[in-house]
Amino acid sequence: MEVNVPVTDTGFGRFFLPGPTEVRREILEAMLGPMMGHRTADMEALMDRIQPGLRHAFRTERPVYVAPSSGTGMMEMAVRSVGQRRALCLVNGAFSERFAKICDLSGLEVQRIEVEWGDYHSPDMVEEALRDDEFDTVTVCHSETATGVLNPIHEITEVAHRYGAMVCVDTVSSMAGSPVETDAWGLDFVATGSQKSFALPPGLAFGVAQPAVLERAAANTQRGLYFDVLEYERNLEKSQTPNTPAVSLMYAAAAQMQAILEEGIENRWERHRQMAVRTYEWVDEMRGRGHDIGILAPEGFRSPTVTCITVPAGVRGTGVCAALKARGYIIATGYGKMKEDMVRIGHMGDHTLAELDEVLDNLAAVLHEVLAGHG
Ligand SMILES: *Cc1c(COP(=O)(O)O)cnc(C)c1O
């Protein structure tokens, strides 16, 4: 049967968006399994195949919720579970702003600590706000995909706990590519999605809540229905989900979790770290050749999964991406208000250094063309 595919499949190693990321053929093919009823032993067995890899990636002993939604759904579950009255929202880009909006629309009183795009939140900043005022909830984005900044979530969580606040963490672009110690760091609610560093198709969200969150949630009448954490928890005790699971995506997840267990999460983190370092070295090399490019995030606070490279004045992010696309490689423009000011490379998921080198070589050629005025 001919499948109607709208784009040419160029083979693995050319698609470097910071989400969705490239999915290996083997994982796509795993989705061809048959449908099954969601209260069957087969479905429970499928959930049981997914859990060990997920817990390994999250570094948790807790069950990992699997929801048929994108990552934002799990962020909403986090807020509806943890939020009581007042949320302190750390905003340093578009996704952390989304967390603040969810709090707002969930009826919480929101105060933002807003820093420039490209900046991070220091634990001191958070402490100052918590000392001055009372908050029950803090929201923070670990890897802000709009800027490539990695926030120090471990230290921020320690500060929050000292003031009795619980922390909702957006790890959509960091989980499975960057160290996240859900249990050891005491992260209260951790939310992520399938289509970033997990290198799965979009459409699943994963999350973990610590037991204290469940207690809070039980007293919270604004949990809603679809993303009610207590329903997820209760169903997962039987390896089930509250509503119809995305069966096909869960086949893919089972195959990918097996691969992640085989690779080992620490090796996976190290592979991502190496790809990030290679990208920084490449930027230095380009600067050495006189190209006025840079990395938006400050040293020490860079995400191992996504790098935002600022482009020289007069060059447009969309122009660079289009020229690279003509060579067969996909990277992203800047996000939102910074669309034309940079390009973003998602060195995450199942890519390796060899594939990254190829895209960087081509990006070098594009920059040369564009800056020479031929682009
Ligand atoms: C992609 C992303 C999201 C949004 O996830 P969806 O799956 O599109 O809902 C949220 N936060 C971060 C940091 C992201 O990278």
mmCIF file of C-alpha atoms and ligand atoms in Angstrom:
data_model
loop_
_atom_site.group_PDB
_atom_site.id
_atom_site.type_symbol
_atom_site.label_atom_id
_atom_site.label_comp_id
_atom_site.label_asym_id
_atom_site.label_seq_id
_atom_site.Cartn_x
_atom_site.Cartn_y
_atom_site.Cartn_z
ATOM 1 C CA MET A 1 0.000 0.000 0.000
ATOM 2 C CA GLU A 2 1.255 3.479 -0.848
ATOM 3 C CA VAL A 3 1.299 5.731 2.158
ATOM 4 C CA ASN A 4 0.536 9.333 1.407
ATOM 5 C CA VAL A 5 3.597 11.070 2.815
ATOM 6 C CA PRO A 6 3.677 14.812 2.138
ATOM 7 C CA VAL A 7 7.457 15.207 2.388
ATOM 8 C CA THR A 8 10.376 13.263 1.019
ATOM 9 C CA ASP A 9 11.981 10.945 3.528
ATOM 10 C CA THR A 10 15.663 11.870 3.289
ATOM 11 C CA GLY A 11 16.848 9.248 5.740
ATOM 12 C CA PHE A 12 17.939 9.681 9.345
ATOM 13 C CA GLY A 13 20.206 12.523 10.388
ATOM 14 C CA ARG A 14 18.886 15.634 8.681
ATOM 15 C CA PHE A 15 16.086 16.830 10.909
ATOM 16 C CA PHE A 16 17.312 18.960 13.822
ATOM 17 C CA LEU A 17 14.295 20.850 15.108
ATOM 18 C CA PRO A 18 14.196 21.274 18.893
ATOM 19 C CA GLY A 19 10.950 19.339 18.764
ATOM 20 C CA PRO A 20 9.521 17.374 17.262
ATOM 21 C CA THR A 21 12.793 15.495 16.856
ATOM 22 C CA GLU A 22 13.705 12.848 14.337
ATOM 23 C CA VAL A 23 12.241 9.410 15.028
ATOM 24 C CA ARG A 24 14.074 6.273 13.955
ATOM 25 C CA ARG A 25 12.299 4.040 11.441
ATOM 26 C CA GLU A 26 12.333 1.110 13.838
ATOM 27 C CA ILE A 27 10.347 3.172 16.331
ATOM 28 C CA LEU A 28 7.884 4.337 13.675
ATOM 29 C CA GLU A 29 7.401 0.735 12.576
ATOM 30 C CA ALA A 30 6.660 -0.338 16.133
ATOM 31 C CA MET A 31 3.407 1.634 15.804
ATOM 32 C CA LEU A 32 2.039 -0.929 13.329
ATOM 33 C CA GLY A 33 0.848 -3.195 16.164
ATOM 34 C CA PRO A 34 -2.861 -4.095 16.409
ATOM 35 C CA MET A 35 -5.464 -2.143 18.359
ATOM 36 C CA MET A 36 -6.615 -3.482 21.677
ATOM 37 C CA GLY A 37 -9.155 -2.652 24.331
ATOM 38 C CA HIS A 38 -7.901 -0.485 27.093
ATOM 39 C CA ARG A 39 -9.053 -2.633 29.983
ATOM 40 C CA THR A 40 -7.289 -5.745 28.693
ATOM 41 C CA ALA A 41 -4.304 -7.685 29.989
ATOM 42 C CA ASP A 42 -2.454 -6.907 26.737
ATOM 43 C CA MET A 43 -2.824 -3.174 27.278
ATOM 44 C CA GLU A 44 -1.670 -3.483 30.876
ATOM 45 C CA ALA A 45 1.331 -5.475 29.705
ATOM 46 C CA LEU A 46 2.176 -2.700 27.231
ATOM 47 C CA MET A 47 2.065 -0.108 30.016
ATOM 48 C CA ASP A 48 4.275 -2.370 32.125
ATOM 49 C CA ARG A 49 6.837 -2.510 29.299
ATOM 50 C CA ILE A 50 6.982 1.293 29.181
ATOM 51 C CA GLN A 51 7.336 1.998 32.912
ATOM 52 C CA PRO A 52 10.898 0.758 33.629
ATOM 53 C CA GLY A 53 12.458 2.917 30.885
ATOM 54 C CA LEU A 54 10.411 5.943 31.918
ATOM 55 C CA ARG A 55 11.369 5.565 35.588
ATOM 56 C CA HIS A 56 14.992 5.127 34.526
ATOM 57 C CA ALA A 57 14.861 8.349 32.485
ATOM 58 C CA PHE A 58 13.093 10.332 35.227
ATOM 59 C CA ARG A 59 15.312 8.802 37.939
ATOM 60 C CA THR A 60 12.290 8.013 40.031
ATOM 61 C CA GLU A 61 10.773 5.180 42.000
ATOM 62 C CA ARG A 62 7.346 6.719 41.418
ATOM 63 C CA PRO A 63 4.995 5.553 38.653
ATOM 64 C CA VAL A 64 5.200 7.720 35.526
ATOM 65 C CA TYR A 65 1.872 8.954 34.140
ATOM 66 C CA VAL A 66 1.320 8.487 30.418
ATOM 67 C CA ALA A 67 -1.274 10.848 28.952
ATOM 68 C CA PRO A 68 -2.537 11.139 25.367
ATOM 69 C CA SER A 69 -1.666 14.820 24.932
ATOM 70 C CA SER A 70 1.297 16.985 24.111
ATOM 71 C CA GLY A 71 3.589 18.199 26.892
ATOM 72 C CA THR A 72 1.421 21.207 27.712
ATOM 73 C CA GLY A 73 -1.312 18.890 28.986
ATOM 74 C CA MET A 74 1.020 17.490 31.616
ATOM 75 C CA MET A 75 2.055 21.036 32.580
ATOM 76 C CA GLU A 76 -1.628 21.732 33.158
ATOM 77 C CA MET A 77 -1.919 18.584 35.269
ATOM 78 C CA ALA A 78 1.022 19.785 37.346
ATOM 79 C CA VAL A 79 -0.589 23.160 38.021
ATOM 80 C CA ARG A 80 -4.038 21.676 38.744
ATOM 81 C CA SER A 81 -2.469 19.239 41.208
ATOM 82 C CA VAL A 82 0.010 21.490 43.008
ATOM 83 C CA GLY A 83 -1.518 24.970 42.787
ATOM 84 C CA GLN A 84 -3.509 26.145 45.806
ATOM 85 C CA ARG A 85 -3.759 29.904 45.823
ATOM 86 C CA ARG A 86 -0.606 31.783 44.826
ATOM 87 C CA ALA A 87 2.003 30.841 42.227
ATOM 88 C CA LEU A 88 5.448 32.327 41.691
ATOM 89 C CA CYS A 89 6.222 31.819 38.003
ATOM 90 C CA LEU A 90 9.801 32.031 36.733
ATOM 91 C CA VAL A 91 9.569 33.434 33.216
ATOM 92 C CA ASN A 92 12.578 33.586 30.872
ATOM 93 C CA GLY A 93 11.036 32.708 27.526
ATOM 94 C CA ALA A 94 7.909 31.555 25.720
ATOM 95 C CA PHE A 95 7.461 28.181 27.400
ATOM 96 C CA SER A 96 7.968 29.423 30.948
ATOM 97 C CA GLU A 97 5.448 32.164 30.126
ATOM 98 C CA ARG A 98 3.031 29.407 29.090
ATOM 99 C CA PHE A 99 3.353 27.889 32.573
ATOM 100 C CA ALA A 100 2.398 31.270 34.075
ATOM 101 C CA LYS A 101 -0.635 31.463 31.753
ATOM 102 C CA ILE A 102 -1.769 28.000 32.811
ATOM 103 C CA CYS A 103 -1.598 29.126 36.454
ATOM 104 C CA ASP A 104 -3.525 32.249 35.623
ATOM 105 C CA LEU A 105 -6.249 30.371 33.739
ATOM 106 C CA SER A 106 -6.437 27.796 36.534
ATOM 107 C CA GLY A 107 -7.553 30.536 38.895
ATOM 108 C CA LEU A 108 -4.284 31.033 40.770
ATOM 109 C CA GLU A 109 -2.972 34.423 41.741
ATOM 110 C CA VAL A 110 0.209 34.745 39.673
ATOM 111 C CA GLN A 111 3.371 36.690 40.276
ATOM 112 C CA ARG A 112 6.110 36.457 37.689
ATOM 113 C CA ILE A 113 9.846 36.824 38.090
ATOM 114 C CA GLU A 114 10.540 37.875 34.555
ATOM 115 C CA VAL A 115 14.102 38.055 33.220
ATOM 116 C CA GLU A 116 15.368 38.847 29.726
ATOM 117 C CA TRP A 117 15.237 36.106 27.080
ATOM 118 C CA GLY A 118 18.642 34.430 27.357
ATOM 119 C CA ASP A 119 18.877 34.864 31.129
ATOM 120 C CA TYR A 120 18.346 32.283 33.858
ATOM 121 C CA HIS A 121 16.833 32.484 37.350
ATOM 122 C CA SER A 122 19.271 32.442 40.235
ATOM 123 C CA PRO A 123 18.209 30.739 43.470
ATOM 124 C CA ASP A 124 18.797 34.111 45.197
ATOM 125 C CA MET A 125 16.197 35.788 43.025
ATOM 126 C CA VAL A 126 13.694 33.115 43.913
ATOM 127 C CA GLU A 127 14.566 33.306 47.609
ATOM 128 C CA GLU A 128 14.064 37.061 47.643
ATOM 129 C CA ALA A 129 10.566 36.730 46.192
ATOM 130 C CA LEU A 130 9.630 33.923 48.566
ATOM 131 C CA ARG A 131 10.927 35.836 51.567
ATOM 132 C CA ASP A 132 8.881 38.907 50.694
ATOM 133 C CA ASP A 133 5.617 37.181 49.988
ATOM 134 C CA GLU A 134 3.787 33.896 50.442
ATOM 135 C CA PHE A 135 3.515 31.375 47.614
ATOM 136 C CA ASP A 136 2.398 27.772 47.667
ATOM 137 C CA THR A 137 3.622 27.000 44.150
ATOM 138 C CA VAL A 138 6.661 27.763 41.982
ATOM 139 C CA THR A 139 6.730 27.030 38.241
ATOM 140 C CA VAL A 140 10.026 26.757 36.400
ATOM 141 C CA CYS A 141 11.132 25.657 32.952
ATOM 142 C CA HIS A 142 14.295 23.534 33.064
ATOM 143 C CA SER A 143 15.422 23.860 29.446
ATOM 144 C CA GLU A 144 13.740 26.945 27.943
ATOM 145 C CA THR A 145 13.536 25.866 24.304
ATOM 146 C CA ALA A 146 12.940 29.426 23.099
ATOM 147 C CA THR A 147 16.384 30.535 24.361
ATOM 148 C CA GLY A 148 18.508 27.438 25.052
ATOM 149 C CA VAL A 149 18.855 28.410 28.723
ATOM 150 C CA LEU A 150 19.033 25.727 31.423
ATOM 151 C CA ASN A 151 17.630 26.848 34.772
ATOM 152 C CA PRO A 152 19.192 25.496 38.014
ATOM 153 C CA ILE A 153 16.096 23.525 39.076
ATOM 154 C CA HIS A 154 17.814 21.602 41.848
ATOM 155 C CA GLU A 155 18.875 24.747 43.747
ATOM 156 C CA ILE A 156 15.585 26.515 42.990
ATOM 157 C CA THR A 157 13.637 23.569 44.400
ATOM 158 C CA GLU A 158 15.728 23.588 47.582
ATOM 159 C CA VAL A 159 14.925 27.254 48.091
ATOM 160 C CA ALA A 160 11.209 26.738 47.376
ATOM 161 C CA HIS A 161 10.974 23.907 49.888
ATOM 162 C CA ARG A 162 12.514 26.057 52.599
ATOM 163 C CA TYR A 163 9.540 28.380 52.168
ATOM 164 C CA GLY A 164 6.921 25.642 51.969
ATOM 165 C CA ALA A 165 6.264 25.972 48.231
ATOM 166 C CA MET A 166 6.044 23.026 45.852
ATOM 167 C CA VAL A 167 7.672 23.137 42.440
ATOM 168 C CA CYS A 168 6.202 22.296 39.038
ATOM 169 C CA VAL A 169 9.003 21.666 36.560
ATOM 170 C CA ASP A 170 8.691 21.792 32.771
ATOM 171 C CA THR A 171 11.265 19.317 31.486
ATOM 172 C CA VAL A 172 9.713 18.995 28.027
ATOM 173 C CA SER A 173 12.974 19.586 26.158
ATOM 174 C CA SER A 174 15.411 18.348 28.819
ATOM 175 C CA MET A 175 14.070 15.017 30.070
ATOM 176 C CA ALA A 176 16.055 12.086 28.613
ATOM 177 C CA GLY A 177 18.749 14.432 27.271
ATOM 178 C CA SER A 178 19.895 16.330 30.341
ATOM 179 C CA PRO A 179 20.378 15.190 33.931
ATOM 180 C CA VAL A 180 17.108 15.409 35.848
ATOM 181 C CA GLU A 181 17.026 13.694 39.256
ATOM 182 C CA THR A 182 13.320 13.682 39.992
ATOM 183 C CA ASP A 183 13.533 11.929 43.376
ATOM 184 C CA ALA A 184 17.000 12.959 44.575
ATOM 185 C CA TRP A 185 16.311 16.638 43.876
ATOM 186 C CA GLY A 186 12.826 16.394 45.414
ATOM 187 C CA LEU A 187 11.118 17.767 42.310
ATOM 188 C CA ASP A 188 7.437 17.815 43.229
ATOM 189 C CA PHE A 189 5.806 17.536 39.824
ATOM 190 C CA VAL A 190 7.835 16.897 36.678
ATOM 191 C CA ALA A 191 6.162 17.220 33.283
ATOM 192 C CA THR A 192 7.466 16.321 29.847
ATOM 193 C CA GLY A 193 6.416 15.270 26.350
ATOM 194 C CA SER A 194 7.330 12.462 23.976
ATOM 195 C CA GLN A 195 8.598 14.442 20.989
ATOM 196 C CA LYS A 196 11.789 16.058 22.233
ATOM 197 C CA SER A 197 14.746 14.197 23.777
ATOM 198 C CA PHE A 198 12.787 10.946 23.978
ATOM 199 C CA ALA A 199 12.777 10.965 20.153
ATOM 200 C CA LEU A 200 9.241 9.627 19.972
ATOM 201 C CA PRO A 201 6.434 10.953 17.789
ATOM 202 C CA PRO A 202 4.420 13.818 19.322
ATOM 203 C CA GLY A 203 1.248 12.960 21.196
ATOM 204 C CA LEU A 204 2.218 11.528 24.563
ATOM 205 C CA ALA A 205 2.932 13.413 27.761
ATOM 206 C CA PHE A 206 4.755 11.922 30.733
ATOM 207 C CA GLY A 207 4.710 13.116 34.329
ATOM 208 C CA VAL A 208 5.676 12.262 37.883
ATOM 209 C CA ALA A 209 4.133 13.576 41.099
ATOM 210 C CA GLN A 210 5.625 12.992 44.534
ATOM 211 C CA PRO A 211 3.281 11.578 47.224
ATOM 212 C CA ALA A 212 2.952 14.973 48.955
ATOM 213 C CA VAL A 213 1.484 16.346 45.733
ATOM 214 C CA LEU A 214 -1.262 13.745 45.825
ATOM 215 C CA GLU A 215 -2.220 14.923 49.313
ATOM 216 C CA ARG A 216 -2.425 18.495 48.112
ATOM 217 C CA ALA A 217 -4.395 17.453 45.051
ATOM 218 C CA ALA A 218 -6.942 15.566 47.160
ATOM 219 C CA ALA A 219 -7.807 18.823 48.923
ATOM 220 C CA ASN A 220 -7.977 20.715 45.637
ATOM 221 C CA THR A 221 -11.424 20.968 44.027
ATOM 222 C CA GLN A 222 -10.145 22.580 40.812
ATOM 223 C CA ARG A 223 -8.391 19.510 39.412
ATOM 224 C CA GLY A 224 -10.762 19.193 36.475
ATOM 225 C CA LEU A 225 -11.519 15.860 34.853
ATOM 226 C CA TYR A 226 -9.151 15.003 32.014
ATOM 227 C CA PHE A 227 -5.907 15.789 33.804
ATOM 228 C CA ASP A 228 -6.907 14.696 37.297
ATOM 229 C CA VAL A 229 -3.711 13.368 38.852
ATOM 230 C CA LEU A 230 -5.597 11.209 41.336
ATOM 231 C CA GLU A 231 -7.340 9.379 38.488
ATOM 232 C CA TYR A 232 -3.976 8.837 36.772
ATOM 233 C CA GLU A 233 -2.462 7.551 39.998
ATOM 234 C CA ARG A 234 -5.373 5.230 40.769
ATOM 235 C CA ASN A 235 -5.467 3.774 37.259
ATOM 236 C CA LEU A 236 -1.715 3.347 37.021
ATOM 237 C CA GLU A 237 -1.819 1.105 40.106
ATOM 238 C CA LYS A 238 -3.550 -1.346 37.718
ATOM 239 C CA SER A 239 -1.228 -0.400 34.801
ATOM 240 C CA GLN A 240 -4.135 1.466 33.237
ATOM 241 C CA THR A 241 -5.007 5.009 32.186
ATOM 242 C CA PRO A 242 -8.220 6.930 33.003
ATOM 243 C CA ASN A 243 -9.328 7.198 29.370
ATOM 244 C CA THR A 244 -8.527 5.546 26.042
ATOM 245 C CA PRO A 245 -4.732 5.365 25.740
ATOM 246 C CA ALA A 246 -2.950 6.263 22.496
ATOM 247 C CA VAL A 247 -2.222 2.613 21.762
ATOM 248 C CA SER A 248 -0.033 3.147 18.686
ATOM 249 C CA LEU A 249 2.131 5.759 20.364
ATOM 250 C CA MET A 250 2.521 3.477 23.337
ATOM 251 C CA TYR A 251 3.896 0.731 21.088
ATOM 252 C CA ALA A 252 6.486 3.254 19.927
ATOM 253 C CA ALA A 253 7.207 4.263 23.521
ATOM 254 C CA ALA A 254 7.733 0.630 24.542
ATOM 255 C CA ALA A 255 10.308 0.167 21.780
ATOM 256 C CA GLN A 256 12.093 3.422 22.566
ATOM 257 C CA MET A 257 12.162 2.850 26.344
ATOM 258 C CA GLN A 258 13.844 -0.486 25.688
ATOM 259 C CA ALA A 259 16.473 1.325 23.597
ATOM 260 C CA ILE A 260 16.968 3.968 26.310
ATOM 261 C CA LEU A 261 17.437 1.269 28.957
ATOM 262 C CA GLU A 262 20.012 -0.391 26.721
ATOM 263 C CA GLU A 263 21.877 2.853 26.084
ATOM 264 C CA GLY A 264 21.696 3.818 29.776
ATOM 265 C CA ILE A 265 20.442 7.250 30.768
ATOM 266 C CA GLU A 266 23.856 8.484 31.870
ATOM 267 C CA ASN A 267 25.312 7.577 28.486
ATOM 268 C CA ARG A 268 22.392 9.316 26.847
ATOM 269 C CA TRP A 269 23.056 12.471 28.892
ATOM 270 C CA GLU A 270 26.754 12.275 27.964
ATOM 271 C CA ARG A 271 25.944 11.950 24.253
ATOM 272 C CA HIS A 272 23.797 15.076 24.494
ATOM 273 C CA ARG A 273 26.503 16.941 26.425
ATOM 274 C CA GLN A 274 29.031 16.097 23.737
ATOM 275 C CA MET A 275 26.732 17.318 20.968
ATOM 276 C CA ALA A 276 26.203 20.595 22.835
ATOM 277 C CA VAL A 277 29.949 21.079 23.381
ATOM 278 C CA ARG A 278 30.600 20.340 19.717
ATOM 279 C CA THR A 279 28.093 23.060 18.801
ATOM 280 C CA TYR A 280 29.840 25.600 21.102
ATOM 281 C CA GLU A 281 33.212 24.705 19.560
ATOM 282 C CA TRP A 282 31.754 25.206 16.114
ATOM 283 C CA VAL A 283 30.459 28.660 17.098
ATOM 284 C CA ASP A 284 33.956 29.585 18.366
ATOM 285 C CA GLU A 285 35.481 28.359 15.145
ATOM 286 C CA MET A 286 33.041 30.440 13.084
ATOM 287 C CA ARG A 287 33.824 33.498 15.193
ATOM 288 C CA GLY A 288 37.502 32.827 14.561
ATOM 289 C CA ARG A 289 36.714 33.023 10.851
ATOM 290 C CA GLY A 290 35.131 36.422 11.389
ATOM 291 C CA HIS A 291 31.452 35.491 11.520
ATOM 292 C CA ASP A 292 29.689 37.580 14.135
ATOM 293 C CA ILE A 293 27.575 34.804 15.620
ATOM 294 C CA GLY A 294 27.118 33.856 19.263
ATOM 295 C CA ILE A 295 25.293 31.698 21.756
ATOM 296 C CA LEU A 296 22.339 33.358 23.459
ATOM 297 C CA ALA A 297 22.599 31.439 26.758
ATOM 298 C CA PRO A 298 25.410 32.307 29.181
ATOM 299 C CA GLU A 299 28.146 29.776 29.888
ATOM 300 C CA GLY A 300 27.202 27.422 32.719
ATOM 301 C CA PHE A 301 23.482 27.802 31.997
ATOM 302 C CA ARG A 302 23.225 26.214 28.568
ATOM 303 C CA SER A 303 20.866 23.409 27.729
ATOM 304 C CA PRO A 304 22.569 20.233 26.507
ATOM 305 C CA THR A 305 19.645 19.615 24.168
ATOM 306 C CA VAL A 306 19.108 22.880 22.276
ATOM 307 C CA THR A 307 21.410 25.746 21.299
ATOM 308 C CA CYS A 308 20.205 29.163 20.146
ATOM 309 C CA ILE A 309 22.796 30.736 17.859
ATOM 310 C CA THR A 310 22.447 34.462 17.311
ATOM 311 C CA VAL A 311 23.016 35.586 13.724
ATOM 312 C CA PRO A 312 24.849 38.749 12.627
ATOM 313 C CA ALA A 313 22.998 42.022 12.096
ATOM 314 C CA GLY A 314 21.420 42.102 8.651
ATOM 315 C CA VAL A 315 21.058 38.329 8.470
ATOM 316 C CA ARG A 316 17.629 36.800 9.029
ATOM 317 C CA GLY A 317 17.027 33.560 10.915
ATOM 318 C CA THR A 318 14.411 32.537 8.346
ATOM 319 C CA GLY A 319 16.909 33.137 5.535
ATOM 320 C CA VAL A 320 19.543 30.905 7.106
ATOM 321 C CA CYS A 321 17.014 28.124 7.722
ATOM 322 C CA ALA A 322 15.711 28.325 4.157
ATOM 323 C CA ALA A 323 19.219 28.110 2.695
ATOM 324 C CA LEU A 324 20.023 25.144 4.919
ATOM 325 C CA LYS A 325 16.758 23.479 3.940
ATOM 326 C CA ALA A 326 17.763 23.795 0.292
ATOM 327 C CA ARG A 327 20.773 21.654 1.210
ATOM 328 C CA GLY A 328 18.490 19.077 2.808
ATOM 329 C CA TYR A 329 18.853 19.950 6.506
ATOM 330 C CA ILE A 330 16.201 21.243 8.864
ATOM 331 C CA ILE A 331 16.910 23.465 11.868
ATOM 332 C CA ALA A 332 14.613 26.017 13.516
ATOM 333 C CA THR A 333 14.432 29.775 13.311
ATOM 334 C CA GLY A 334 14.355 31.784 16.502
ATOM 335 C CA TYR A 335 11.165 31.497 18.553
ATOM 336 C CA GLY A 336 8.458 34.156 18.697
ATOM 337 C CA LYS A 337 9.799 37.657 19.098
ATOM 338 C CA MET A 338 13.365 36.440 18.402
ATOM 339 C CA LYS A 339 12.431 34.621 15.197
ATOM 340 C CA GLU A 340 14.841 36.497 12.913
ATOM 341 C CA ASP A 341 17.589 37.070 15.483
ATOM 342 C CA MET A 342 18.833 33.525 15.735
ATOM 343 C CA VAL A 343 18.612 29.924 14.647
ATOM 344 C CA ARG A 344 18.006 26.991 16.983
ATOM 345 C CA ILE A 345 19.559 23.564 16.658
ATOM 346 C CA GLY A 346 17.916 20.710 18.509
ATOM 347 C CA HIS A 347 20.849 18.379 19.169
ATOM 348 C CA MET A 348 18.594 16.013 21.024
ATOM 349 C CA GLY A 349 16.991 12.638 20.823
ATOM 350 C CA ASP A 350 18.743 9.889 18.910
ATOM 351 C CA HIS A 351 21.226 12.012 16.946
ATOM 352 C CA THR A 352 24.959 11.458 17.200
ATOM 353 C CA LEU A 353 28.056 13.621 16.781
ATOM 354 C CA ALA A 354 28.594 12.373 13.233
ATOM 355 C CA GLU A 355 25.174 13.607 12.121
ATOM 356 C CA LEU A 356 25.574 16.876 13.991
ATOM 357 C CA ASP A 357 28.934 17.488 12.287
ATOM 358 C CA GLU A 358 27.241 17.135 8.922
ATOM 359 C CA VAL A 359 24.578 19.702 9.702
ATOM 360 C CA LEU A 360 27.175 22.093 11.183
ATOM 361 C CA ASP A 361 29.394 21.764 8.072
ATOM 362 C CA ASN A 362 26.423 22.701 5.941
ATOM 363 C CA LEU A 363 25.469 25.535 8.254
ATOM 364 C CA ALA A 364 29.015 26.880 7.949
ATOM 365 C CA ALA A 365 28.694 26.862 4.167
ATOM 366 C CA VAL A 366 25.329 28.626 4.390
ATOM 367 C CA LEU A 367 26.697 31.330 6.706
ATOM 368 C CA HIS A 368 29.571 31.873 4.337
ATOM 369 C CA GLU A 369 27.186 32.246 1.391
ATOM 370 C CA VAL A 370 24.759 34.474 3.244
ATOM 371 C CA LEU A 371 27.450 36.713 4.665
ATOM 372 C CA ALA A 372 29.201 36.947 1.336
ATOM 373 C CA GLY A 373 25.915 38.327 0.044
ATOM 374 C CA HIS A 374 25.085 35.410 -2.200
ATOM 375 C CA GLY A 375 22.274 34.104 0.012
HETATM 376 C C1 LIG B 1 7.951 21.903 23.313
HETATM 377 C C2 LIG B 1 7.889 22.475 24.669
HETATM 378 C C3 LIG B 1 6.675 22.668 25.345
HETATM 379 C C4 LIG B 1 5.351 22.428 24.724
HETATM 380 O O1 LIG B 1 5.126 21.146 24.507
HETATM 381 P P1 LIG B 1 3.907 20.651 23.592
HETATM 382 O O2 LIG B 1 4.276 19.212 23.527
HETATM 383 O O3 LIG B 1 3.971 21.368 22.297
HETATM 384 O O4 LIG B 1 2.671 20.891 24.333
HETATM 385 C C5 LIG B 1 6.703 23.142 26.634
HETATM 386 N N1 LIG B 1 7.860 23.453 27.225
HETATM 387 C C6 LIG B 1 9.039 23.302 26.612
HETATM 388 C C7 LIG B 1 10.285 23.674 27.326
HETATM 389 C C8 LIG B 1 9.083 22.810 25.317
HETATM 390 O O5 LIG B 1 10.267 22.671 24.704
#
